[in-house]
XYZ file of N, CA and C in Angstrom:
201
model
N -9.436 -2.333 -19.645
C -8.384 -3.214 -20.109
C -7.056 -2.474 -19.996
N -6.030 -3.184 -19.511
C -4.674 -2.658 -19.403
C -3.761 -3.579 -20.203
N -3.091 -3.024 -21.213
C -2.182 -3.789 -22.075
C -0.798 -3.166 -22.011
N 0.199 -4.000 -22.157
C 1.568 -3.500 -22.168
C 2.398 -4.405 -23.070
N 3.269 -3.781 -23.858
C 4.150 -4.489 -24.778
C 5.593 -4.171 -24.433
N 6.460 -5.159 -24.566
C 7.892 -4.954 -24.390
C 8.573 -5.413 -25.673
N 9.026 -4.457 -26.476
C 9.678 -4.773 -27.734
C 11.191 -4.984 -27.574
N 11.709 -4.760 -26.378
C 13.127 -5.010 -26.097
C 13.378 -6.507 -25.967
N 14.621 -6.903 -26.142
C 14.979 -8.310 -25.937
C 15.120 -8.646 -24.454
N 15.380 -7.628 -23.620
C 15.567 -7.831 -22.191
C 14.245 -7.626 -21.436
N 14.135 -8.301 -20.283
C 13.000 -8.085 -19.383
C 13.041 -6.645 -18.883
N 11.881 -6.078 -18.603
C 11.789 -4.710 -18.076
C 10.878 -4.698 -16.858
N 11.351 -4.049 -15.791
C 10.552 -3.871 -14.575
C 10.107 -2.422 -14.497
N 8.881 -2.206 -14.042
C 8.350 -0.854 -13.916
C 7.162 -0.853 -12.964
N 6.848 0.334 -12.494
C 5.723 0.541 -11.569
C 4.476 0.888 -12.367
N 3.362 0.247 -12.029
C 2.078 0.592 -12.650
C 1.099 1.016 -11.567
N 0.311 2.027 -11.881
C -0.751 2.494 -10.980
C -2.052 2.385 -11.741
N -2.910 1.520 -11.266
C -4.163 1.235 -11.957
C -5.355 1.800 -11.198
N -6.445 2.097 -11.905
C -7.665 2.527 -11.222
C -8.162 1.451 -10.258
N -8.999 1.861 -9.331
C -9.532 0.966 -8.306
C -10.179 -0.261 -8.934
N -10.009 -1.386 -8.268
C -10.584 -2.646 -8.716
C -9.533 -3.737 -8.739
N -9.971 -4.941 -8.978
C -9.077 -6.089 -9.095
C -8.841 -6.332 -10.586
N -7.591 -6.386 -10.974
C -7.208 -6.570 -12.372
C -6.695 -7.999 -12.555
N -7.395 -8.789 -13.346
C -7.049 -10.188 -13.569
C -6.321 -10.359 -14.900
N -5.237 -11.127 -14.861
C -4.462 -11.385 -16.074
C -5.278 -12.282 -16.996
N -5.419 -11.864 -18.256
C -6.132 -12.699 -19.215
C -5.228 -13.158 -20.361
N -4.045 -12.554 -20.486
C -3.107 -12.953 -21.540
C -1.698 -12.534 -21.156
N -0.757 -13.441 -21.332
C 0.671 -13.146 -21.143
C 1.422 -14.011 -22.147
N 1.949 -13.384 -23.181
C 2.587 -14.152 -24.254
C 3.869 -14.844 -23.825
N 4.403 -14.517 -22.648
C 5.611 -15.193 -22.173
C 5.295 -16.494 -21.427
N 4.017 -16.811 -21.271
C 3.608 -18.034 -20.584
C 4.008 -19.292 -21.347
N 4.204 -20.367 -20.621
C 4.592 -21.652 -21.219
C 3.565 -22.129 -22.244
N 2.286 -21.811 -22.010
C 1.233 -22.245 -22.946
C 1.373 -21.577 -24.319
N 2.157 -20.492 -24.387
C 2.426 -19.790 -25.649
C 3.870 -20.038 -26.107
N 4.500 -21.063 -25.506
C 5.887 -21.429 -25.816
C 6.886 -20.340 -25.426
N 6.517 -19.593 -24.378
C 7.397 -18.560 -23.851
C 8.312 -19.117 -22.777
N 9.190 -18.280 -22.237
C 10.133 -18.724 -21.210
C 9.501 -18.894 -19.829
N 8.269 -18.428 -19.660
C 7.591 -18.486 -18.355
C 7.311 -17.082 -17.861
N 6.144 -16.907 -17.307
C 5.709 -15.583 -16.881
C 6.384 -15.137 -15.582
N 6.524 -13.834 -15.436
C 6.977 -13.225 -14.185
C 5.869 -12.367 -13.584
N 4.701 -12.380 -14.209
C 3.593 -11.522 -13.810
C 2.640 -12.223 -12.845
N 2.090 -11.473 -11.896
C 1.099 -12.064 -10.987
C -0.242 -12.271 -11.700
N -1.043 -13.158 -11.182
C -2.371 -13.405 -11.752
C -3.297 -12.214 -11.555
N -3.059 -11.438 -10.483
C -3.933 -10.304 -10.161
C -3.101 -9.094 -9.767
N -3.547 -7.926 -10.226
C -2.957 -6.650 -9.832
C -4.005 -5.835 -9.096
N -3.550 -5.003 -8.176
C -4.456 -4.145 -7.429
C -3.707 -2.874 -7.052
N -4.216 -1.712 -7.469
C -3.603 -0.439 -7.096
C -2.259 -0.223 -7.751
N -1.225 -0.065 -6.928
C 0.126 0.203 -7.403
C 0.958 -1.076 -7.288
N 1.638 -1.436 -8.351
C 2.408 -2.679 -8.386
C 3.694 -2.481 -9.165
N 4.747 -3.167 -8.750
C 5.956 -3.242 -9.562
C 5.893 -4.577 -10.290
N 5.979 -4.525 -11.617
C 5.893 -5.749 -12.399
C 7.101 -5.868 -13.316
N 7.365 -7.089 -13.763
C 8.429 -7.351 -14.727
C 7.815 -8.042 -15.928
N 7.992 -7.419 -17.085
C 7.479 -7.962 -18.333
C 8.655 -8.547 -19.113
N 8.510 -9.783 -19.530
C 9.568 -10.470 -20.274
C 9.869 -9.749 -21.583
N 11.087 -9.931 -22.071
C 11.477 -9.347 -23.343
C 10.643 -9.904 -24.485
N 10.363 -9.055 -25.466
C 9.604 -9.419 -26.660
C 8.296 -10.132 -26.318
N 7.534 -9.539 -25.419
C 6.255 -10.129 -25.028
C 5.222 -9.036 -24.774
N 3.995 -9.463 -24.546
C 2.927 -8.535 -24.179
C 1.998 -9.195 -23.188
N 1.228 -8.355 -22.508
C 0.267 -8.868 -21.530
C -0.997 -8.029 -21.564
N -2.091 -8.641 -21.074
C -3.389 -7.975 -20.993
C -4.021 -8.318 -19.647
N -4.475 -7.296 -18.941
C -5.241 -7.462 -17.701
C -6.601 -6.812 -17.911
N -7.611 -7.377 -17.288
C -8.963 -6.830 -17.360
C -9.446 -6.553 -15.946
N -10.050 -5.401 -15.780
C -10.529 -5.004 -14.446
C -11.870 -5.645 -14.127
N -11.929 -6.178 -12.911
C -13.185 -6.690 -12.378
C -13.726 -5.597 -11.478
N -14.877 -5.074 -11.795
C -15.462 -3.983 -11.034
C -15.859 -4.450 -9.636
N -15.515 -3.632 -8.653
C -15.839 -3.921 -7.250
C -17.093 -3.129 -6.896
N -18.085 -3.826 -6.352
C -19.325 -3.129 -5.993
C -19.419 -2.871 -4.513
């Protein structure tokens, strides 16, 4: 599981390097379904990615093991 929180009011962009596998988004508090402004995150991460996390939000990705 990969979690990240942004306690700032502004959006933050940063590079993430994750272990091998496909990482699927399972939670993003900035999504419209949570009454947020709308997500800027991709549904899937793989390897090294530049992502932007909305201000005052958090996200969770879960790794799907590749066989």
